[in-house]
Structures are given as C-alpha cells and as structure tokens.
Short mmCIF file of N, CA and C and ligand atoms in Angstrom, two decimals:
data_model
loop_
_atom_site.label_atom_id
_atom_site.label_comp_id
_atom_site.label_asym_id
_atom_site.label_seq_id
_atom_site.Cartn_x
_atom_site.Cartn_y
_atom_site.Cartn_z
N UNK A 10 0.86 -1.20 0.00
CA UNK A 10 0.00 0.00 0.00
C UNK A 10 0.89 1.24 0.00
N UNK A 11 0.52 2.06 -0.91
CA UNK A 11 1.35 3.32 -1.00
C UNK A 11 1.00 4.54 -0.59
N UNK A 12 1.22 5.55 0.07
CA UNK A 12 0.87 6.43 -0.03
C UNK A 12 -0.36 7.92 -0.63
N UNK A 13 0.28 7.32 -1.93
CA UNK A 13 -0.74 7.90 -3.12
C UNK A 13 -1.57 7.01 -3.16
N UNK A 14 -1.65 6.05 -2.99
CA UNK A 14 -2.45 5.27 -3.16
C UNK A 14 -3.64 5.45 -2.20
N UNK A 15 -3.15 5.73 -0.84
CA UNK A 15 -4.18 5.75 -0.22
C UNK A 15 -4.65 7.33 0.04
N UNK A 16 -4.26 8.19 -0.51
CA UNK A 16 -4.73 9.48 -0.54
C UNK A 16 -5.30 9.98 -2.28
N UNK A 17 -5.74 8.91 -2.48
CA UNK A 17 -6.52 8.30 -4.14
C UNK A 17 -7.06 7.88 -3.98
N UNK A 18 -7.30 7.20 -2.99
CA UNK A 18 -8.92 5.99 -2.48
C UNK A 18 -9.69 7.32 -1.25
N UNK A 19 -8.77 7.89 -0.84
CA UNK A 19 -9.48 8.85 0.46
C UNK A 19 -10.19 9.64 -0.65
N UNK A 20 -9.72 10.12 -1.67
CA UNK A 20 -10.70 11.13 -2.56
C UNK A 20 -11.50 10.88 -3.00
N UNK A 21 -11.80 9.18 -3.04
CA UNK A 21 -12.80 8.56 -3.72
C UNK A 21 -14.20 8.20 -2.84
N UNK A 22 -13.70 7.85 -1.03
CA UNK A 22 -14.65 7.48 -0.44
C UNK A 22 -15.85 8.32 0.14
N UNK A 23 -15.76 9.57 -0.48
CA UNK A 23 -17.43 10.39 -0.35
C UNK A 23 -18.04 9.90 -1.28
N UNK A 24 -17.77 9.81 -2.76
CA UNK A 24 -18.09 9.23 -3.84
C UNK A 24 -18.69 7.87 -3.74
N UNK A 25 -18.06 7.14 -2.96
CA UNK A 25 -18.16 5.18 -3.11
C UNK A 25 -19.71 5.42 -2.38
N UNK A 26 -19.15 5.87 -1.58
CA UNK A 26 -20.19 6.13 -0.18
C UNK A 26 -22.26 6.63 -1.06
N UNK A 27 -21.67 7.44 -2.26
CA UNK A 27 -22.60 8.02 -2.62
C UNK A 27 -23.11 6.90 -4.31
N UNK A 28 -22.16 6.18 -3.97
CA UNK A 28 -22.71 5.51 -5.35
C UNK A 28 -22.41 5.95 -6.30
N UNK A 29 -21.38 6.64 -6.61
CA UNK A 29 -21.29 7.28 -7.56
C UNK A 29 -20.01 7.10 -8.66
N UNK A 30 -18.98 6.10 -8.12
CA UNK A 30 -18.23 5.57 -8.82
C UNK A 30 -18.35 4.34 -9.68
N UNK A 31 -17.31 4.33 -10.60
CA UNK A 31 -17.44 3.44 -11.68
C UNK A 31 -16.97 1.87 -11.21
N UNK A 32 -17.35 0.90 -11.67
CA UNK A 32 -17.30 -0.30 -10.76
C UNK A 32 -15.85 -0.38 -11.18
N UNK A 33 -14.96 -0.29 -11.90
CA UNK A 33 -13.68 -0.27 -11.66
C UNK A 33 -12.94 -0.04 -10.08
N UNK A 34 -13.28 1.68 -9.78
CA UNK A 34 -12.94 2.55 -9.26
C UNK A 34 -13.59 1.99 -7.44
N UNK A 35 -14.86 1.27 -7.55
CA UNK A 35 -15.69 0.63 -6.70
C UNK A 35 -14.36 -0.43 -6.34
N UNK A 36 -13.91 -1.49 -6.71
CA UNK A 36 -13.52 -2.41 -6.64
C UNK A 36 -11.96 -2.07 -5.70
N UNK A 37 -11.89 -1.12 -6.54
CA UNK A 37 -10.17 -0.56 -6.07
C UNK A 37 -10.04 -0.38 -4.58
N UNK A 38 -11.59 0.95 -4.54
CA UNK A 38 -11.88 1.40 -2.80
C UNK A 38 -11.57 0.13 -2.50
N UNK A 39 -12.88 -0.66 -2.45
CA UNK A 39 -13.06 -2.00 -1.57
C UNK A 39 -11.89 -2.38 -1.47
N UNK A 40 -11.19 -2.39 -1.74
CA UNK A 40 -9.66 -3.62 -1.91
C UNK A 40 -8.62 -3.42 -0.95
N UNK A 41 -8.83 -1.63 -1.18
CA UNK A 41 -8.10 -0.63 -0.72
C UNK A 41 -8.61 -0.66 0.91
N UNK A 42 -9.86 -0.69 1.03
CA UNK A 42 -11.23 -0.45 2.30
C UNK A 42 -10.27 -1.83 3.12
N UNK A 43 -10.43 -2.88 3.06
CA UNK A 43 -10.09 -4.08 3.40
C UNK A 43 -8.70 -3.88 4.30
N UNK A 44 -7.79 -3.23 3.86
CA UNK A 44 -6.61 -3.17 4.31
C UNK A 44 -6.36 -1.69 5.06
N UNK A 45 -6.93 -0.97 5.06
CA UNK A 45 -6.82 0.31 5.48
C UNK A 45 -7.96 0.74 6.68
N UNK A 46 -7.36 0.88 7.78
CA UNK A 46 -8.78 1.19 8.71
C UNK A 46 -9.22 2.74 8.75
N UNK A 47 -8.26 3.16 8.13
CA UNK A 47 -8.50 4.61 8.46
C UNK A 47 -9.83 5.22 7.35
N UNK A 48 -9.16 4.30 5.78
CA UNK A 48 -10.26 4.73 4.67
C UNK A 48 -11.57 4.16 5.41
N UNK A 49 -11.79 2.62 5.67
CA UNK A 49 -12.90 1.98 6.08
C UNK A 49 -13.65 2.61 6.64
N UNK A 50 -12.97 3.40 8.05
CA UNK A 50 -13.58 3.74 9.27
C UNK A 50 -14.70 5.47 8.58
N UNK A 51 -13.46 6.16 7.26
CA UNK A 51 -13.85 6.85 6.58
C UNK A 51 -14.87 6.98 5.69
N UNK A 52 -15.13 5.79 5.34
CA UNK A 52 -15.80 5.31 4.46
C UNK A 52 -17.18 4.75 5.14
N UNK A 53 -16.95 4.48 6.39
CA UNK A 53 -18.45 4.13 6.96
C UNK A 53 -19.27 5.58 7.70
N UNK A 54 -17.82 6.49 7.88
CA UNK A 54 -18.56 7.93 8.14
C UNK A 54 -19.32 8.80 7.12
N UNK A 55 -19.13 8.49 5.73
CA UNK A 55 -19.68 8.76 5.15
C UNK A 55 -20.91 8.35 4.50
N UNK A 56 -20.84 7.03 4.70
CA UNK A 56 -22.28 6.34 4.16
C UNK A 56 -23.26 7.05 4.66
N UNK A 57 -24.03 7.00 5.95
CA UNK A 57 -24.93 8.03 6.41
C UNK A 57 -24.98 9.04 6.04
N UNK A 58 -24.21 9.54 5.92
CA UNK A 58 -24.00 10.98 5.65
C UNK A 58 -24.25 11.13 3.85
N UNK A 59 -23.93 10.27 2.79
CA UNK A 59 -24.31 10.04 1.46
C UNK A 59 -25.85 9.80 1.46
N UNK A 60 -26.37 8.64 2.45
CA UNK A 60 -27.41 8.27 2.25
C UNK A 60 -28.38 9.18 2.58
N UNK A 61 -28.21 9.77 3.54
CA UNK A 61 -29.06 11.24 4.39
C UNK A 61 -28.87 12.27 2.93
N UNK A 62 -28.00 12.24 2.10
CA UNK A 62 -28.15 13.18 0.99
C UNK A 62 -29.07 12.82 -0.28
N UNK A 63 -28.71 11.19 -0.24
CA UNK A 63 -29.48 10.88 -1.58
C UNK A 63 -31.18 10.77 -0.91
N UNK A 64 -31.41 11.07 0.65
CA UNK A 64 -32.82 10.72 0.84
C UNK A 64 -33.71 12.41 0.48
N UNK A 65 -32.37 13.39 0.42
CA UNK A 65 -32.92 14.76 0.34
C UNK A 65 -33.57 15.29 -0.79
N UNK A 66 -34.19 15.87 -1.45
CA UNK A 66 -34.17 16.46 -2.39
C UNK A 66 -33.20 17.36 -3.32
N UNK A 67 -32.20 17.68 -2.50
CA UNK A 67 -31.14 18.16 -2.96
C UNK A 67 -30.33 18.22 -3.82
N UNK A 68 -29.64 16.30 -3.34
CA UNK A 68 -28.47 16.30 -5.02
C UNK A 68 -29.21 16.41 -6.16
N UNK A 69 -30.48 16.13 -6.34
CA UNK A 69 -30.83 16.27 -7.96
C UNK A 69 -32.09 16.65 -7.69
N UNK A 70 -32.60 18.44 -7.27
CA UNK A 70 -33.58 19.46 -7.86
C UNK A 70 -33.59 19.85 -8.55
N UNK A 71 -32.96 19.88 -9.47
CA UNK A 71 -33.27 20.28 -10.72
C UNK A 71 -34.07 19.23 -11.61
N UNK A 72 -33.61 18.42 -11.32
CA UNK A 72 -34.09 16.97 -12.38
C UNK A 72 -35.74 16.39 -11.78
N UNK A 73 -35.64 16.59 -10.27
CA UNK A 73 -37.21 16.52 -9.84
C UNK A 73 -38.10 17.34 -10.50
N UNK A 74 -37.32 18.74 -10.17
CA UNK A 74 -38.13 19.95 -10.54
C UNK A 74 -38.94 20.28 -12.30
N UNK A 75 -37.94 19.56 -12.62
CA UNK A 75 -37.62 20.11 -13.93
C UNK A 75 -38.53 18.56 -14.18
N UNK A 76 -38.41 17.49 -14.29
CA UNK A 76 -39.63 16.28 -14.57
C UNK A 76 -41.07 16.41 -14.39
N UNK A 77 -40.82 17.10 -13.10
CA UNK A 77 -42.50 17.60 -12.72
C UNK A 77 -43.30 18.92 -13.38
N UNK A 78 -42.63 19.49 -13.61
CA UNK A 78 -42.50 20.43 -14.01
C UNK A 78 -43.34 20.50 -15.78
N UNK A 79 -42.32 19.77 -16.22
CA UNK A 79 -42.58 19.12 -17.84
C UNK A 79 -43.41 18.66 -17.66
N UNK A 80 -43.88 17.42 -16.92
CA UNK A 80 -45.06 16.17 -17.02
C UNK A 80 -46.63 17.57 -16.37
N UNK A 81 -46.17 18.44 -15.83
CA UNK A 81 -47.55 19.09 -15.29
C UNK A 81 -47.78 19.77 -17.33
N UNK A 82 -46.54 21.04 -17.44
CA UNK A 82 -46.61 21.54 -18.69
C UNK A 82 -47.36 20.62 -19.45
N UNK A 83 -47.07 19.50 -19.97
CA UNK A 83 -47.03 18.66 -21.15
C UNK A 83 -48.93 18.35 -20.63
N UNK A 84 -48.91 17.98 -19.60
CA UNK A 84 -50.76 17.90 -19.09
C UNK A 84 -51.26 18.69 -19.72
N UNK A 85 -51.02 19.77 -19.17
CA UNK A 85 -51.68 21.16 -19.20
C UNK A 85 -51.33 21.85 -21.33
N UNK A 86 -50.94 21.40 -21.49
CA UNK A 86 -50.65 21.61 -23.10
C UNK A 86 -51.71 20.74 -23.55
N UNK A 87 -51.26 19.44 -23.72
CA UNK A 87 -52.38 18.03 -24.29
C UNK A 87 -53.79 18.79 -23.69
N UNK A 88 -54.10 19.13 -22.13
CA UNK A 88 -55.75 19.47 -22.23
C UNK A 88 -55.61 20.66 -22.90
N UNK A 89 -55.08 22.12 -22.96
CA UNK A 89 -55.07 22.83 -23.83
C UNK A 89 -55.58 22.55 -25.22
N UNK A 90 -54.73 21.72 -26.13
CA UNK A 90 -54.21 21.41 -27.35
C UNK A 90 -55.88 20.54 -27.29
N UNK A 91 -55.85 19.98 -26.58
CA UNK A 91 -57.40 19.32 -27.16
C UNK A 91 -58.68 19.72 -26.58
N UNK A 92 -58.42 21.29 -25.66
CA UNK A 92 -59.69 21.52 -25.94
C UNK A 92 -59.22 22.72 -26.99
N UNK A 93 -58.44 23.50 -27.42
CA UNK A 93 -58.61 23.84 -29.21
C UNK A 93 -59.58 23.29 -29.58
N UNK A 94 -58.92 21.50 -29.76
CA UNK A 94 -59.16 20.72 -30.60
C UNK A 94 -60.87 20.59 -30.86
N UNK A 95 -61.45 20.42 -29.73
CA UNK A 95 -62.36 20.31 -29.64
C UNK A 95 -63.05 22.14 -30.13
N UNK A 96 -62.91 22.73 -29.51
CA UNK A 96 -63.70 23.93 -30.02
C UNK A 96 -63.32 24.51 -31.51
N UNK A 97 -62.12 23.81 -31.93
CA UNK A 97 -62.23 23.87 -33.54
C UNK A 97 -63.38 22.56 -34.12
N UNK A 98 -63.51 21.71 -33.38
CA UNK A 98 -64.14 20.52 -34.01
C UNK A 98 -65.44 21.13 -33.89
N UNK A 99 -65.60 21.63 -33.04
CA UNK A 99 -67.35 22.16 -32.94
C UNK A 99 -67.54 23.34 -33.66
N UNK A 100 -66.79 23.65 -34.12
CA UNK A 100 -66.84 24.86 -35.49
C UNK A 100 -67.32 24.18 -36.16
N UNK A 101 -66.11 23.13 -36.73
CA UNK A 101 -66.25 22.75 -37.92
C UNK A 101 -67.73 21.86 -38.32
N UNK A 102 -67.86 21.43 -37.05
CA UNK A 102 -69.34 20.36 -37.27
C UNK A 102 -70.67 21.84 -37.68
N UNK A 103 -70.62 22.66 -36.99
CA UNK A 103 -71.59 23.12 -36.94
C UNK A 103 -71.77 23.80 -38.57
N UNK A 104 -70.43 24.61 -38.78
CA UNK A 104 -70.18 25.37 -40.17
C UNK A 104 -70.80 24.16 -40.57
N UNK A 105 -70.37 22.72 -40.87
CA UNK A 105 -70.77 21.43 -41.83
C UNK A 105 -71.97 21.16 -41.57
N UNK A 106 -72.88 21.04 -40.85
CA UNK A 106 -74.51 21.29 -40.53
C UNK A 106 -74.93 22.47 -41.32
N UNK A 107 -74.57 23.45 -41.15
CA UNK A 107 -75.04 24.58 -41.71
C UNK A 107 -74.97 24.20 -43.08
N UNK A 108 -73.97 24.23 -43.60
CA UNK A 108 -73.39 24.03 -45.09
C UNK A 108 -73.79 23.10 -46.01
N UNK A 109 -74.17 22.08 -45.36
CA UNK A 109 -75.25 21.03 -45.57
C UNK A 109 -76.95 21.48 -45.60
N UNK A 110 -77.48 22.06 -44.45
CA UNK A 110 -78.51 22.34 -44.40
C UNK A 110 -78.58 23.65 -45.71
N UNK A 111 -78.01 24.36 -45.73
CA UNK A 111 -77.98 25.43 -47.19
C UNK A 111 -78.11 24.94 -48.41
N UNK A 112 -77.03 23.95 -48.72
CA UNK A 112 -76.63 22.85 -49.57
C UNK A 112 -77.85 22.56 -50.24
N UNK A 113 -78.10 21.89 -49.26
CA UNK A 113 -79.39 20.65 -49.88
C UNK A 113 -80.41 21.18 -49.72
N UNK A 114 -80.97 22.32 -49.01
CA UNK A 114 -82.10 23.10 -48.89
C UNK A 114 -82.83 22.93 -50.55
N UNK A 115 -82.00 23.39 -51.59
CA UNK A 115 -83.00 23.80 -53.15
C UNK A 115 -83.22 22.02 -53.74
N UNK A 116 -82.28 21.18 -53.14
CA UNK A 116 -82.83 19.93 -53.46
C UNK A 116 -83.98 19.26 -52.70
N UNK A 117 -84.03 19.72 -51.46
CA UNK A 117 -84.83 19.43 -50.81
C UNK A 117 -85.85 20.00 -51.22
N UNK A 118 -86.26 21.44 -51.56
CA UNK A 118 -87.39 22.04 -52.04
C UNK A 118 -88.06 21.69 -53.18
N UNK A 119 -86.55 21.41 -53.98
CA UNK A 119 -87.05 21.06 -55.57
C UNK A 119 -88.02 19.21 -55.50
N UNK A 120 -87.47 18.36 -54.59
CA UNK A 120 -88.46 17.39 -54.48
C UNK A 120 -89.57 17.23 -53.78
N UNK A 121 -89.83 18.43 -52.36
CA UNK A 121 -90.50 18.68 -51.68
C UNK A 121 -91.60 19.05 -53.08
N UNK A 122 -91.31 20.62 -52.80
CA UNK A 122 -91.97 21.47 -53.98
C UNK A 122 -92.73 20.51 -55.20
N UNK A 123 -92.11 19.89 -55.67
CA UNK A 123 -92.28 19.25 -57.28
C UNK A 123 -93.41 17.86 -56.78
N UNK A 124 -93.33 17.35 -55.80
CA UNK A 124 -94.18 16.82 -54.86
C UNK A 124 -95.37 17.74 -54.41
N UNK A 125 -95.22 18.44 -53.83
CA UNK A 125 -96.16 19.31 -53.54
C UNK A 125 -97.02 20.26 -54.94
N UNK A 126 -96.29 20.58 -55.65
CA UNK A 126 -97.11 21.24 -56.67
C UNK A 126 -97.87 20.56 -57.74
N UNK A 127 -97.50 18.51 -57.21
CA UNK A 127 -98.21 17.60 -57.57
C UNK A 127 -99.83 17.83 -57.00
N UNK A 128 -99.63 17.53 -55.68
CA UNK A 128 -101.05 17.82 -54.93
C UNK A 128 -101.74 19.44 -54.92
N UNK A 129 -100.60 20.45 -54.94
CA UNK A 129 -101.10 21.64 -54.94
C UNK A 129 -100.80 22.49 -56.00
N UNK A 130 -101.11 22.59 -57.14
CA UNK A 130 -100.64 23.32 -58.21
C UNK A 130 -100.44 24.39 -58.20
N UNK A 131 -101.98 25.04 -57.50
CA UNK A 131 -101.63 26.95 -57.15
C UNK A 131 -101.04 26.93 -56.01
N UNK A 132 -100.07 27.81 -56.35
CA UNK A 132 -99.20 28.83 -55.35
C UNK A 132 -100.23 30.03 -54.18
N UNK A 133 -99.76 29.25 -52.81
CA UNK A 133 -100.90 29.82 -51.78
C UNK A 133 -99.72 30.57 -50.99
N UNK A 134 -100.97 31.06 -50.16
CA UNK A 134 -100.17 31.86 -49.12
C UNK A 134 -99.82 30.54 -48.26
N UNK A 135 -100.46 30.00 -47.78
CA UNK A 135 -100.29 28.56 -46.83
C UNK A 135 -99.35 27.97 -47.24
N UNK A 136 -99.31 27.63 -48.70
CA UNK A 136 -97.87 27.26 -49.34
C UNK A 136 -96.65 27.55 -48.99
N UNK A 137 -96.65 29.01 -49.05
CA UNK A 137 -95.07 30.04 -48.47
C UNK A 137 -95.09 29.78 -46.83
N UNK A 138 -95.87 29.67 -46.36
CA UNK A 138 -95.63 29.58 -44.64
C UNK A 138 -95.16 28.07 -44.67
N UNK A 139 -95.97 27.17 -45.15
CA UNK A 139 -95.54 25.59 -45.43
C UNK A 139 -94.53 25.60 -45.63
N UNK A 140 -93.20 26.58 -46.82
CA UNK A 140 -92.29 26.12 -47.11
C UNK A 140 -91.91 26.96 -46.25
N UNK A 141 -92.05 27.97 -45.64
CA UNK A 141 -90.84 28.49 -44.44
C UNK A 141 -90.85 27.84 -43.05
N UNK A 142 -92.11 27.09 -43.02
CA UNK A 142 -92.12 26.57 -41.90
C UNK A 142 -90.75 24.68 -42.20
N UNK A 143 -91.22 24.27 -43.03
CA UNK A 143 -90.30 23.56 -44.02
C UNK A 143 -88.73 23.43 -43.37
N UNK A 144 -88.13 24.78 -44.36
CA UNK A 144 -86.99 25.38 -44.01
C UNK A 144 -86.39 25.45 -42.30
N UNK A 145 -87.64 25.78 -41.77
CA UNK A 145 -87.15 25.73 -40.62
C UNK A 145 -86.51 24.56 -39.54
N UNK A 146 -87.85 23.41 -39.85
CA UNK A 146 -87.71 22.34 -39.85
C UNK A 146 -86.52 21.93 -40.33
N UNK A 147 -86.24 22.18 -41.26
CA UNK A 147 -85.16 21.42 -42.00
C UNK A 147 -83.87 21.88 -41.57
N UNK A 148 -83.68 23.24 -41.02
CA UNK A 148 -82.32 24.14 -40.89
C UNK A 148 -82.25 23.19 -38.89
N UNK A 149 -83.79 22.87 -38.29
CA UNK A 149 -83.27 22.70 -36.95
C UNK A 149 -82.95 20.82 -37.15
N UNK A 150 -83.04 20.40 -37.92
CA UNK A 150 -82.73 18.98 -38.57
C UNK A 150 -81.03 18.92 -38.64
N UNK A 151 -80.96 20.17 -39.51
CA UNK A 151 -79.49 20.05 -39.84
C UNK A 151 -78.71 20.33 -38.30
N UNK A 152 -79.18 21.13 -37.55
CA UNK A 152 -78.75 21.56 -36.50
C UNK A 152 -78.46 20.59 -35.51
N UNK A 153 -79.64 19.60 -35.45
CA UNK A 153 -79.58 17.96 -34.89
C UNK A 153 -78.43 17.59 -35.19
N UNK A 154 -78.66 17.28 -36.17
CA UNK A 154 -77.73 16.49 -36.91
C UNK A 154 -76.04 16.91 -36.09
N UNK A 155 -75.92 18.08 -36.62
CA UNK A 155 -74.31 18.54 -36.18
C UNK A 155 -74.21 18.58 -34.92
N UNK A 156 -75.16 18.96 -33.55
CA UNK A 156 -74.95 18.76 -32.55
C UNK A 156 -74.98 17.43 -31.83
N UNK A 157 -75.93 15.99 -32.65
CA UNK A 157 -75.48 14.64 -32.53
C UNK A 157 -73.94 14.48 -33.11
N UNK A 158 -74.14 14.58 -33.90
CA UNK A 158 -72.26 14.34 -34.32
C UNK A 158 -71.20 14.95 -33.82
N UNK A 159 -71.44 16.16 -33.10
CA UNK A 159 -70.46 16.30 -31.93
C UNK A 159 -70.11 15.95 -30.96
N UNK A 160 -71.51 15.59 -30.36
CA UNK A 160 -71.84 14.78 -29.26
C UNK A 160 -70.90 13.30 -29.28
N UNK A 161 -71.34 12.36 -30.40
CA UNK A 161 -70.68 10.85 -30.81
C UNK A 161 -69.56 11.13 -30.79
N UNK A 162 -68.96 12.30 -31.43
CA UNK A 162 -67.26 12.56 -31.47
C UNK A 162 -66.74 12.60 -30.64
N UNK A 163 -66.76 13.17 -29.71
CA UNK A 163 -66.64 13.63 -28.01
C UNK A 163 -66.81 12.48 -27.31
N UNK A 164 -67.94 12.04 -27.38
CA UNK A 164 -68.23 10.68 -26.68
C UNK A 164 -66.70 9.23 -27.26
N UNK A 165 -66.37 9.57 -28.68
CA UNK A 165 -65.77 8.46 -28.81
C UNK A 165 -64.51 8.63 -28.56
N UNK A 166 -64.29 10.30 -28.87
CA UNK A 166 -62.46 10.57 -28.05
C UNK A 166 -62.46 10.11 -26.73
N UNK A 167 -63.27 10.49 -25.62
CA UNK A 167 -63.39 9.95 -24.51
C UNK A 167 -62.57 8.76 -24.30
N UNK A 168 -63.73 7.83 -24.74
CA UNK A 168 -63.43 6.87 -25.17
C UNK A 168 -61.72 6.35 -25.80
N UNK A 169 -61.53 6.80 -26.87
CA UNK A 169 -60.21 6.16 -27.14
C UNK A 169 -59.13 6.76 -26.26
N UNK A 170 -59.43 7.91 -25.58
CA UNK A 170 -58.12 8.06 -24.22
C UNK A 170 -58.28 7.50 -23.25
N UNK A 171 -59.34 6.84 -23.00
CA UNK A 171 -59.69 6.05 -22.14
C UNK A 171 -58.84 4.88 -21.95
N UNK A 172 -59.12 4.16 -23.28
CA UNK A 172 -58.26 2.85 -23.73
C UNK A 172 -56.84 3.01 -24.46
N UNK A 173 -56.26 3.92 -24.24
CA UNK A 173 -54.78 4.59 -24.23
C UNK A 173 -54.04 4.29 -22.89
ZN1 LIG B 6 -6.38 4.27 3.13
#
C-alpha cells in the first residue's frame, strides 16, 4: 500500500459512499477499504452521511423539478391542445350542418316542392308559410344532426383516451 495510493482511495470514499463511482474505481476502494482502517472507518462515516443526501431532495432538484414540471406543462398543453381541438371541431361540425342544411335546402325544395305542386298546383299563401315553416324544420334537422355528431365525437375521443 502506497501512499498515493491511499490518498486516491481517500478522494474517492465520499463518492463510493454516494454511489457514484465506476465499478472499476468501486472495486479498487473496496480492496483498498479491506486493508486500510482509516479509509474503512472513513468510508463508513460517510455512508450516512451520502445516504441522508441521496434521501434529500437536494443532489438532484433540478431533475425533480424540472420532470415535474414538464409532465404538469405537457398535461396542461395536451388538455389545452385538445380543448382547441375540440372547439375547432365544434366549429367545424356546426359550419358542416349549416353548409349542408344550405346545400341541400334547393334539393330538398325542388323534391319537396315538385311533390307538392303535384297535390297543390296553385301557389298559396299557406304554401309560403308551409315552405318556411319547411326550411325551418329542416335548418333545426341540420342543426340535430351537427350537434349529434359532436356529441358521438366527443363521446368516442373519450373513449379512445380512455383505452390509451
Ligand atoms: Zn487508506
């Protein structure tokens, strides 16, 4: 045992103590630990004293901080990001109800109508309320429609984060 040698293992045993050496460097202490009472005795003063550190929050706040930190962000983004998602989706359903109900409104009339001017040839006043009443019907149809299909959509995202 040399000298340097053992003031090369003394620099190492806060380290051993803390787990933090390379199993090479592990092996050496120990070897070194075995024959030396002074490192040993050194080396068992420090264990507590390593372990009381690794029980702290201390040696690594940043890496707690900073994990928790991200995993809250990244929450709080994903519900963000999907309720966008969602209040763009309920745009879009509703604009597509609408756009639909406009759409198909003159096809709807034209077979309604062409039907109707079967049974009713003259053009009435009852007629025009019939077809606005019609329209109306038909615009709160379309309106169904897009607010069921938001509904199912919603209901089935649920659903697939569920089973995620
Ligand atoms: Zn020593």
């Amino acid at each position: 045992m040399t000298m340097s040698e053992h003031d090369k293992i003394r620099e190492l045993l806060a380290l051993a103590a803390a787990g933090a050496l390379t199993s090479a460097e592990e092996k050496q202490v120990a070897e070194h630990v075995r024959s030396c009472i002074a490192c040993s005795n050194e080396l068992d003063a420090w264990r507590p004293i390593a372990s009381e550190l690794r029980r702290l929050p201390t040696p690594q706040p940043s890496s707690w901080l900073v994990q928790a930190t991200l995993a809250r962000a990244e929450a709080k983004f994903t519900e963000q990001a999907e309720h966008d998602w969602n209040g763009r989706l309920m745009i879009v359903v509703v604009a597509f109800a609408w756009l639909l109900t406009i759409a198909s409104w003159p096809v709807f009339q034209l077979v309604s109508g062409r039907f109707e001017s079967l049974l009713e040839p003259q053009f009435s006043h009852t007629q025009l309320s019939h077809t606005l009443l019609s329209f109306a019907a038909f615009t709160a149809l379309g309106w169904l429609a897009g607010g069921v299909a938001a509904v199912m959509l919603a209901v089935r995202q649920r659903g697939e984060r569920r089973l995620a």
